[in-house]
Every structure is written in structure tokens, then in C-alpha cells.
mmCIF file of C-alpha atoms and ligand atoms in Angstrom:
data_model
loop_
_atom_site.group_PDB
_atom_site.id
_atom_site.type_symbol
_atom_site.label_atom_id
_atom_site.label_comp_id
_atom_site.label_asym_id
_atom_site.label_seq_id
_atom_site.Cartn_x
_atom_site.Cartn_y
_atom_site.Cartn_z
ATOM 1 C CA MET A 80 18.374 -21.631 -16.334
ATOM 2 C CA ASP A 81 18.547 -18.008 -17.633
ATOM 3 C CA SER A 82 15.838 -15.606 -17.841
ATOM 4 C CA LYS A 83 14.521 -17.119 -21.133
ATOM 5 C CA GLY A 84 14.244 -20.505 -19.518
ATOM 6 C CA ARG A 85 17.059 -21.969 -21.712
ATOM 7 C CA PHE A 86 19.585 -24.414 -20.420
ATOM 8 C CA ALA A 87 22.301 -23.004 -22.797
ATOM 9 C CA ALA A 88 22.810 -19.694 -24.537
ATOM 10 C CA ASP A 89 22.704 -21.458 -28.056
ATOM 11 C CA GLU A 90 19.264 -22.964 -27.480
ATOM 12 C CA PRO A 91 16.560 -21.156 -29.538
ATOM 13 C CA VAL A 92 14.556 -18.352 -27.707
ATOM 14 C CA ARG A 93 10.853 -19.431 -27.513
ATOM 15 C CA GLN A 94 8.327 -17.753 -29.812
ATOM 16 C CA THR A 95 5.260 -18.433 -27.528
ATOM 17 C CA THR A 96 4.317 -19.676 -24.144
ATOM 18 C CA GLU A 97 5.001 -23.319 -23.591
ATOM 19 C CA ILE A 98 3.098 -25.690 -21.399
ATOM 20 C CA GLN A 99 5.214 -28.119 -19.314
ATOM 21 C CA THR A 100 3.696 -30.561 -16.745
ATOM 22 C CA VAL A 101 5.555 -32.270 -13.953
ATOM 23 C CA SER A 102 4.181 -34.631 -11.293
ATOM 24 C CA HIS A 103 5.266 -34.393 -7.698
ATOM 25 C CA VAL A 104 4.338 -36.403 -4.606
ATOM 26 C CA ILE A 105 4.395 -34.516 -1.367
ATOM 27 C CA VAL A 106 3.732 -35.724 2.087
ATOM 28 C CA GLU A 107 1.559 -33.593 4.281
ATOM 29 C CA ASN A 108 0.774 -34.725 7.774
ATOM 30 C CA GLY A 109 1.559 -38.186 6.788
ATOM 31 C CA VAL A 110 -0.874 -38.039 3.830
ATOM 32 C CA LYS A 111 0.620 -38.554 0.285
ATOM 33 C CA LEU A 112 -0.610 -35.878 -2.102
ATOM 34 C CA ARG A 113 -0.034 -36.173 -5.699
ATOM 35 C CA LEU A 114 0.531 -32.795 -7.360
ATOM 36 C CA ASN A 115 0.582 -32.091 -10.951
ATOM 37 C CA ILE A 116 2.307 -28.770 -11.694
ATOM 38 C CA VAL A 117 1.926 -27.134 -15.031
ATOM 39 C CA ASP A 118 4.522 -24.559 -15.929
ATOM 40 C CA THR A 119 4.342 -21.900 -18.644
ATOM 41 C CA PRO A 120 7.889 -20.982 -19.584
ATOM 42 C CA GLY A 121 8.059 -18.044 -21.937
ATOM 43 C CA TYR A 122 5.075 -16.380 -20.702
ATOM 44 C CA GLY A 123 5.444 -12.569 -20.941
ATOM 45 C CA ASP A 124 8.840 -12.794 -22.632
ATOM 46 C CA GLN A 125 8.029 -11.411 -26.085
ATOM 47 C CA VAL A 126 8.281 -7.832 -27.063
ATOM 48 C CA ASN A 127 4.711 -7.934 -28.076
ATOM 49 C CA ASN A 128 2.873 -10.036 -25.477
ATOM 50 C CA GLU A 129 -0.401 -9.820 -27.302
ATOM 51 C CA GLY A 130 -2.077 -13.283 -27.108
ATOM 52 C CA CYS A 131 0.699 -14.930 -25.072
ATOM 53 C CA TRP A 132 -2.014 -16.048 -22.649
ATOM 54 C CA ASP A 133 -4.004 -17.994 -25.448
ATOM 55 C CA PRO A 134 -2.100 -21.321 -25.005
ATOM 56 C CA ILE A 135 -2.571 -21.090 -21.216
ATOM 57 C CA ILE A 136 -6.440 -20.524 -21.461
ATOM 58 C CA LYS A 137 -6.663 -23.223 -24.209
ATOM 59 C CA TYR A 138 -4.835 -25.674 -21.912
ATOM 60 C CA ILE A 139 -7.210 -25.102 -19.117
ATOM 61 C CA LYS A 140 -10.391 -25.388 -21.371
ATOM 62 C CA ASP A 141 -8.883 -28.606 -22.960
ATOM 63 C CA GLN A 142 -8.711 -30.225 -19.629
ATOM 64 C CA HIS A 143 -12.353 -29.200 -18.920
ATOM 65 C CA SER A 144 -13.310 -30.585 -22.461
ATOM 66 C CA ALA A 145 -11.384 -33.925 -21.814
ATOM 67 C CA TYR A 146 -13.248 -34.211 -18.495
ATOM 68 C CA LEU A 147 -16.593 -33.613 -19.941
ATOM 69 C CA ARG A 148 -15.945 -36.203 -22.693
ATOM 70 C CA LYS A 149 -15.015 -38.754 -20.079
ATOM 71 C CA GLU A 150 -18.070 -37.883 -17.958
ATOM 72 C CA LEU A 151 -20.412 -38.381 -20.819
ATOM 73 C CA THR A 152 -19.096 -41.655 -21.895
ATOM 74 C CA ALA A 153 -17.962 -43.108 -18.558
ATOM 75 C CA GLN A 154 -20.012 -45.538 -16.410
ATOM 76 C CA ARG A 155 -21.200 -43.842 -13.365
ATOM 77 C CA ASP A 156 -19.063 -45.681 -10.911
ATOM 78 C CA ARG A 157 -15.755 -45.460 -12.957
ATOM 79 C CA TYR A 158 -13.164 -43.111 -11.639
ATOM 80 C CA ILE A 159 -12.321 -40.187 -14.022
ATOM 81 C CA GLN A 160 -8.903 -39.144 -14.132
ATOM 82 C CA ASP A 161 -8.943 -35.416 -13.273
ATOM 83 C CA THR A 162 -6.433 -33.191 -15.172
ATOM 84 C CA ARG A 163 -8.406 -30.029 -14.545
ATOM 85 C CA ILE A 164 -6.290 -27.062 -13.192
ATOM 86 C CA HIS A 165 -7.501 -26.421 -9.649
ATOM 87 C CA CYS A 166 -5.320 -23.408 -9.039
ATOM 88 C CA CYS A 167 -3.509 -21.057 -11.158
ATOM 89 C CA LEU A 168 -0.530 -19.192 -9.438
ATOM 90 C CA TYR A 169 -0.073 -15.901 -11.309
ATOM 91 C CA PHE A 170 3.551 -14.561 -10.706
ATOM 92 C CA ILE A 171 3.840 -10.812 -10.415
ATOM 93 C CA ASN A 172 7.210 -9.019 -11.054
ATOM 94 C CA PRO A 173 8.441 -7.420 -7.891
ATOM 95 C CA THR A 174 8.585 -3.867 -9.329
ATOM 96 C CA GLY A 175 7.238 -2.431 -6.153
ATOM 97 C CA HIS A 176 5.105 -0.109 -8.237
ATOM 98 C CA SER A 177 1.920 -1.532 -9.725
ATOM 99 C CA LEU A 178 0.606 -4.246 -11.920
ATOM 100 C CA ARG A 179 1.515 -4.240 -15.579
ATOM 101 C CA PRO A 180 -1.277 -3.898 -18.182
ATOM 102 C CA ILE A 181 -0.722 -7.536 -19.108
ATOM 103 C CA ASP A 182 -1.203 -8.641 -15.520
ATOM 104 C CA VAL A 183 -4.586 -6.938 -15.418
ATOM 105 C CA ILE A 184 -5.747 -8.352 -18.794
ATOM 106 C CA VAL A 185 -4.476 -11.850 -18.177
ATOM 107 C CA MET A 186 -5.664 -12.121 -14.542
ATOM 108 C CA LYS A 187 -9.119 -11.101 -15.697
ATOM 109 C CA LYS A 188 -9.182 -13.633 -18.496
ATOM 110 C CA LEU A 189 -7.852 -16.506 -16.307
ATOM 111 C CA SER A 190 -10.279 -15.732 -13.582
ATOM 112 C CA GLU A 191 -13.119 -16.626 -15.985
ATOM 113 C CA VAL A 192 -11.858 -20.233 -16.367
ATOM 114 C CA VAL A 193 -9.747 -21.026 -13.242
ATOM 115 C CA ASN A 194 -9.047 -20.211 -9.543
ATOM 116 C CA VAL A 195 -6.387 -17.497 -9.825
ATOM 117 C CA VAL A 196 -4.073 -16.822 -6.917
ATOM 118 C CA PRO A 197 -1.746 -13.808 -7.412
ATOM 119 C CA VAL A 198 1.803 -14.302 -6.168
ATOM 120 C CA ILE A 199 4.728 -11.872 -5.908
ATOM 121 C CA ALA A 200 7.702 -13.370 -7.381
ATOM 122 C CA LYS A 201 11.349 -12.918 -6.047
ATOM 123 C CA ALA A 202 9.953 -11.313 -2.821
ATOM 124 C CA ASP A 203 13.471 -11.246 -1.523
ATOM 125 C CA THR A 204 14.311 -8.340 -3.750
ATOM 126 C CA LEU A 205 11.876 -5.936 -1.759
ATOM 127 C CA THR A 206 12.293 -4.797 1.813
ATOM 128 C CA ILE A 207 9.529 -5.740 4.275
ATOM 129 C CA GLU A 208 8.164 -2.208 3.982
ATOM 130 C CA GLU A 209 8.181 -2.161 0.148
ATOM 131 C CA ARG A 210 6.614 -5.720 0.144
ATOM 132 C CA GLU A 211 3.713 -4.574 2.257
ATOM 133 C CA ALA A 212 3.126 -1.367 0.370
ATOM 134 C CA PHE A 213 3.248 -3.354 -2.957
ATOM 135 C CA LYS A 214 0.776 -5.773 -1.546
ATOM 136 C CA ASP A 215 -1.576 -3.016 -0.556
ATOM 137 C CA LYS A 216 -1.203 -1.446 -3.920
ATOM 138 C CA ILE A 217 -2.027 -4.724 -5.867
ATOM 139 C CA ARG A 218 -5.131 -5.423 -3.593
ATOM 140 C CA GLU A 219 -6.259 -1.822 -4.530
ATOM 141 C CA GLU A 220 -5.674 -2.390 -8.219
ATOM 142 C CA LEU A 221 -7.487 -5.696 -8.319
ATOM 143 C CA VAL A 222 -10.563 -3.814 -6.811
ATOM 144 C CA TYR A 223 -10.140 -0.972 -9.178
ATOM 145 C CA HIS A 224 -9.974 -3.163 -12.281
ATOM 146 C CA ASN A 225 -12.881 -5.371 -11.025
ATOM 147 C CA ILE A 226 -10.846 -8.500 -11.108
ATOM 148 C CA ARG A 227 -12.659 -11.035 -9.114
ATOM 149 C CA LEU A 228 -10.171 -13.649 -7.957
ATOM 150 C CA TYR A 229 -10.584 -16.782 -5.902
ATOM 151 C CA PRO A 230 -12.073 -17.192 -3.254
ATOM 152 C CA PHE A 231 -15.545 -16.221 -4.411
ATOM 153 C CA ASP A 232 -18.306 -15.741 -1.961
ATOM 154 C CA THR A 233 -21.496 -17.654 -2.549
ATOM 155 C CA ASP A 234 -24.940 -17.410 -0.916
ATOM 156 C CA GLU A 235 -24.444 -20.844 0.691
ATOM 157 C CA ASP A 236 -21.366 -19.909 2.560
ATOM 158 C CA ASP A 237 -21.576 -20.277 6.407
ATOM 159 C CA GLU A 238 -19.973 -17.722 8.721
ATOM 160 C CA GLU A 239 -16.888 -19.829 9.034
ATOM 161 C CA GLU A 240 -16.257 -19.896 5.262
ATOM 162 C CA VAL A 241 -16.916 -16.211 4.971
ATOM 163 C CA ALA A 242 -14.226 -15.580 7.665
ATOM 164 C CA LEU A 243 -11.924 -17.922 5.936
ATOM 165 C CA ASN A 244 -12.309 -16.170 2.577
ATOM 166 C CA GLU A 245 -11.851 -12.852 4.165
ATOM 167 C CA SER A 246 -8.564 -13.972 5.795
ATOM 168 C CA ILE A 247 -7.210 -15.045 2.484
ATOM 169 C CA ARG A 248 -8.217 -11.793 0.825
ATOM 170 C CA SER A 249 -6.213 -10.049 3.415
ATOM 171 C CA ILE A 250 -3.131 -12.046 2.702
ATOM 172 C CA ILE A 251 -3.333 -12.036 -1.113
ATOM 173 C CA PRO A 252 -1.058 -11.566 -2.975
ATOM 174 C CA PHE A 253 1.233 -14.242 -1.457
ATOM 175 C CA ALA A 254 4.934 -13.425 -1.443
ATOM 176 C CA VAL A 255 7.399 -16.102 -2.455
ATOM 177 C CA VAL A 256 11.075 -16.742 -3.230
ATOM 178 C CA GLY A 257 12.426 -19.412 -5.430
ATOM 179 C CA SER A 258 15.579 -21.360 -4.886
ATOM 180 C CA GLU A 259 17.803 -23.555 -6.914
ATOM 181 C CA SER A 260 19.988 -24.665 -3.873
ATOM 182 C CA ASN A 261 19.437 -26.897 -0.874
ATOM 183 C CA VAL A 262 19.668 -25.805 2.783
ATOM 184 C CA ILE A 263 20.068 -28.274 5.662
ATOM 185 C CA ILE A 264 17.015 -28.358 8.037
ATOM 186 C CA SER A 265 17.342 -30.809 11.010
ATOM 187 C CA GLY A 266 20.137 -32.556 9.210
ATOM 188 C CA THR A 267 18.130 -33.200 5.924
ATOM 189 C CA PRO A 268 18.849 -31.184 2.832
ATOM 190 C CA VAL A 269 15.669 -29.321 1.754
ATOM 191 C CA ARG A 270 15.302 -27.157 -1.331
ATOM 192 C CA GLY A 271 14.849 -23.611 -0.226
ATOM 193 C CA ARG A 272 16.022 -20.436 1.399
ATOM 194 C CA LYS A 273 16.082 -19.938 5.162
ATOM 195 C CA ASN A 274 13.148 -17.470 5.562
ATOM 196 C CA ARG A 275 9.443 -17.824 6.177
ATOM 197 C CA LEU A 276 8.323 -16.629 2.754
ATOM 198 C CA GLY A 277 6.340 -19.283 0.965
ATOM 199 C CA SER A 278 5.057 -21.019 4.014
ATOM 200 C CA GLU A 279 1.837 -19.180 3.923
ATOM 201 C CA LEU A 280 1.228 -20.211 0.233
ATOM 202 C CA ARG A 281 2.242 -23.829 0.988
ATOM 203 C CA ASN A 282 -0.310 -23.926 3.913
ATOM 204 C CA PHE A 283 -3.033 -22.341 1.703
ATOM 205 C CA LEU A 284 -2.430 -24.948 -1.077
ATOM 206 C CA THR A 285 -1.939 -28.074 0.870
ATOM 207 C CA ARG A 286 -3.924 -27.484 4.030
ATOM 208 C CA THR A 287 -6.529 -24.731 4.456
ATOM 209 C CA HIS A 288 -7.778 -24.448 0.848
ATOM 210 C CA LEU A 289 -6.866 -27.702 -0.852
ATOM 211 C CA GLN A 290 -10.422 -29.167 -0.789
ATOM 212 C CA ASP A 291 -12.075 -25.793 -1.567
ATOM 213 C CA LEU A 292 -9.892 -25.276 -4.556
ATOM 214 C CA ILE A 293 -10.905 -28.639 -6.006
ATOM 215 C CA GLU A 294 -14.699 -28.112 -5.293
ATOM 216 C CA THR A 295 -14.639 -24.524 -6.565
ATOM 217 C CA THR A 296 -13.031 -25.819 -9.810
ATOM 218 C CA ALA A 297 -15.784 -28.517 -10.187
ATOM 219 C CA GLN A 298 -18.760 -26.390 -9.060
ATOM 220 C CA ILE A 299 -17.928 -22.975 -10.546
ATOM 221 C CA HIS A 300 -15.378 -23.115 -13.431
ATOM 222 C CA TYR A 301 -16.076 -26.638 -14.810
ATOM 223 C CA GLU A 302 -19.838 -26.245 -14.320
ATOM 224 C CA ALA A 303 -19.814 -22.983 -16.331
ATOM 225 C CA PHE A 304 -17.807 -24.697 -19.107
ATOM 226 C CA ARG A 305 -20.003 -27.766 -18.987
ATOM 227 C CA SER A 306 -23.319 -26.008 -19.268
ATOM 228 C CA LYS A 307 -22.056 -23.899 -22.062
ATOM 229 C CA GLN A 308 -20.771 -26.835 -24.038
ATOM 230 C CA LEU A 309 -24.069 -28.759 -23.473
ATOM 231 C CA LEU A 310 -26.113 -25.883 -24.569
ATOM 232 C CA ALA A 311 -24.048 -25.406 -27.738
ATOM 233 C CA LEU A 312 -24.423 -29.231 -28.442
ATOM 234 C CA LYS A 313 -28.282 -29.058 -28.011
ATOM 235 C CA GLU A 314 -28.467 -25.930 -30.247
ATOM 236 C CA GLY A 315 -26.420 -27.771 -32.775
ATOM 237 C CA VAL A 316 -28.665 -30.823 -32.811
ATOM 238 C CA ASN A 317 -31.735 -28.482 -33.102
ATOM 239 C CA GLN A 318 -30.238 -26.752 -36.140
ATOM 240 C CA ARG A 319 -29.491 -29.935 -37.927
ATOM 241 C CA PRO A 320 -32.123 -30.583 -40.693
ATOM 242 C CA ALA A 321 -34.622 -33.281 -39.831
ATOM 243 C CA GLN A 322 -33.801 -36.651 -41.618
HETATM 244 N N1 GTP B 605 16.488 -12.939 -6.088
HETATM 245 C C1 GTP B 605 15.631 -13.992 -6.621
HETATM 246 N N2 GTP B 605 15.946 -14.320 -7.807
HETATM 247 C C2 GTP B 605 15.126 -15.283 -8.482
HETATM 248 C C3 GTP B 605 14.068 -15.795 -7.674
HETATM 249 N N3 GTP B 605 13.393 -16.792 -8.420
HETATM 250 C C4 GTP B 605 14.146 -16.759 -9.690
HETATM 251 N N4 GTP B 605 15.190 -15.882 -9.579
HETATM 252 C C5 GTP B 605 16.098 -15.591 -10.575
HETATM 253 O O1 GTP B 605 15.331 -14.828 -11.826
HETATM 254 C C6 GTP B 605 15.702 -15.421 -13.021
HETATM 255 C C7 GTP B 605 14.513 -15.962 -13.788
HETATM 256 O O2 GTP B 605 13.889 -16.925 -12.946
HETATM 257 P P1 GTP B 605 12.976 -18.018 -13.683
HETATM 258 O O3 GTP B 605 12.410 -18.839 -12.452
HETATM 259 O O4 GTP B 605 13.702 -18.810 -14.752
HETATM 260 O O5 GTP B 605 11.877 -17.228 -14.327
HETATM 261 P P2 GTP B 605 10.626 -17.543 -15.220
HETATM 262 O O6 GTP B 605 9.603 -16.472 -15.214
HETATM 263 O O7 GTP B 605 10.113 -18.939 -14.936
HETATM 264 O O8 GTP B 605 11.238 -17.670 -16.711
HETATM 265 P P3 GTP B 605 10.778 -18.628 -17.898
HETATM 266 O O9 GTP B 605 10.616 -19.967 -17.452
HETATM 267 O O10 GTP B 605 11.893 -18.444 -18.889
HETATM 268 O O11 GTP B 605 9.589 -18.071 -18.466
HETATM 269 C C8 GTP B 605 16.752 -16.573 -12.721
HETATM 270 O O12 GTP B 605 18.067 -15.851 -12.873
HETATM 271 C C9 GTP B 605 16.565 -16.856 -11.281
HETATM 272 O O13 GTP B 605 17.735 -17.343 -10.643
HETATM 273 C C10 GTP B 605 13.947 -15.319 -6.314
HETATM 274 O O14 GTP B 605 12.900 -15.765 -5.521
HETATM 275 N N5 GTP B 605 14.725 -14.388 -5.957
HETATM 276 MG MG1 MG B 606 10.010 -20.705 -15.591
#
């Protein structure tokens, strides 16, 4: 795939951000985990990127809306299929300098509706020193721009949770490398490159924070959406003329 996400040069260049979902099953400690991954090819590709985040925000809200509809109509004991986005990985270009204005704007907008986790893409293009300096700079900028990302501290957090959140904040942004080829690990071909980049993110997503990402989505992001919708519904009813 080239940098415009096309398979061939004669395919049209996208005009907007697309939304593509794929489903993966991964096995973690013998437990099967179904992961739905939603990709946004074309994000940030345009000369004028104004509004390129709209389809992404809309998609996230649509999932909340679909869940709310099912919740309002479902019998209590029926399982509701959950398509809500539990974690949004925001890929940062490995410039080594600073966040771009679009990164600041979009991370702020996204953090109002979803758990946002910043990730430095193509981290193999930076030396270890550059990478650490870039991470420090990004952490500083996140504070400077008052971007409150996952994990959020709440009043009910116990000591253990506060410490866990603190440890994540000290690692963020994660650094990753992508791969289109397989390497042989213990005789089995595995997609990837031979280095440890990415293992911290994998651990975070599939082990240490899996449950908390799901709970935070339900208790903070979805709850905020839900109460707003229900309030609007109620006000709509009150405004209707009496029959
Ligand atoms: N060195 C290096 N190159 C990478 C890495 N990941 C992707 N690339 C290259 O960077 C280019 C763009 O990568 P993509 O993964 O298609 O980028 P994208 O942002 O998803 O692009 P769209 O899907 O079109 O929005 C390709 O040529 C990749 O081979 C990486 O971790 N390291
Ligand atoms: Mg892509």
C-alpha cells in the first residue's frame, strides 16, 4: 500500500477519511479475545485537513447511539452487541519535533468521546535518544494544551489504580513499528520486526488495561453521551404541544 492507502497508482485518491472495520481473534494466555479494529485510511492526507476528523467522531457517536437504542428496547437479560470504541490509538508522525496543530485539535476532540491513547508511528525512524526526547516533548505539549487523555483519575480510585494510571502516563506516548513481512519466532512465522517496540502497547491493550478501557468507555464516555441524549429527549417531549 502506498502512502495514500491505495493498492495501485491508478486508484482514485480519497477525498475524505474512510472508516474500515476488521475483526481479529487473538489468543492471550489461552483466552480467546475478539478484537474489532476500525481503521481510518486517508486521515490527515488532504492539503486542507479541516474537518477530516468529523467522520471519526461521528462513527464513535453512532456506536453510542446504536447501543443506547438497543438498551432502551432490549429486555433486561438480553445481551447487547457492543460496537462501541473502547480505545482510540492516535498515531503521531515521528518528526522528532513536536505535535502538529491537527494532532492537538483532534486529540482534544476525540478525548471528549473516547479513550485516546497516543502512539508514535514508525518509531524505528528515530534513534533511542530522539525517541525519548520526542516522548518527553509530547508529554509536555499534552499538559500545555490541557489535553486530558486516558487514563482519567476518579475520586473512587484506590492506591493501586492511581499507581497504575501514573505508570501509564509515564510511558505514554507508546512507540510502535509496523510491518508487512513475517519473521520466524521459535519456528513459527509471525508478523513483525525483531525488536521490543510494540510489546508495551500490546501488554497495555490486551492485559493490564483491557478491562479498564471497557469500563471507562461505559462509565465515562457512553454515560456522558447517554445522559445528554436522554435529557434532549425529555426536553423534546416537554416542548411538544399538549394533545
Ligand atoms: N520505517 C517504517 N515505515 C513504515 C512503518 N509503518 C508504515 N511504514 C511505511 O509508511 C508508509 C505509509 O504507511 P501506512 O501504514 O500505509 O500509513 P497510513 O497512515 O495508514 O496511510 P493511510 O492508510 O493511507 O491513511 C508505507 O510506505 C509503509 O511501508 C514503520 O513502522 N516503520
Ligand atoms: Mg492506513
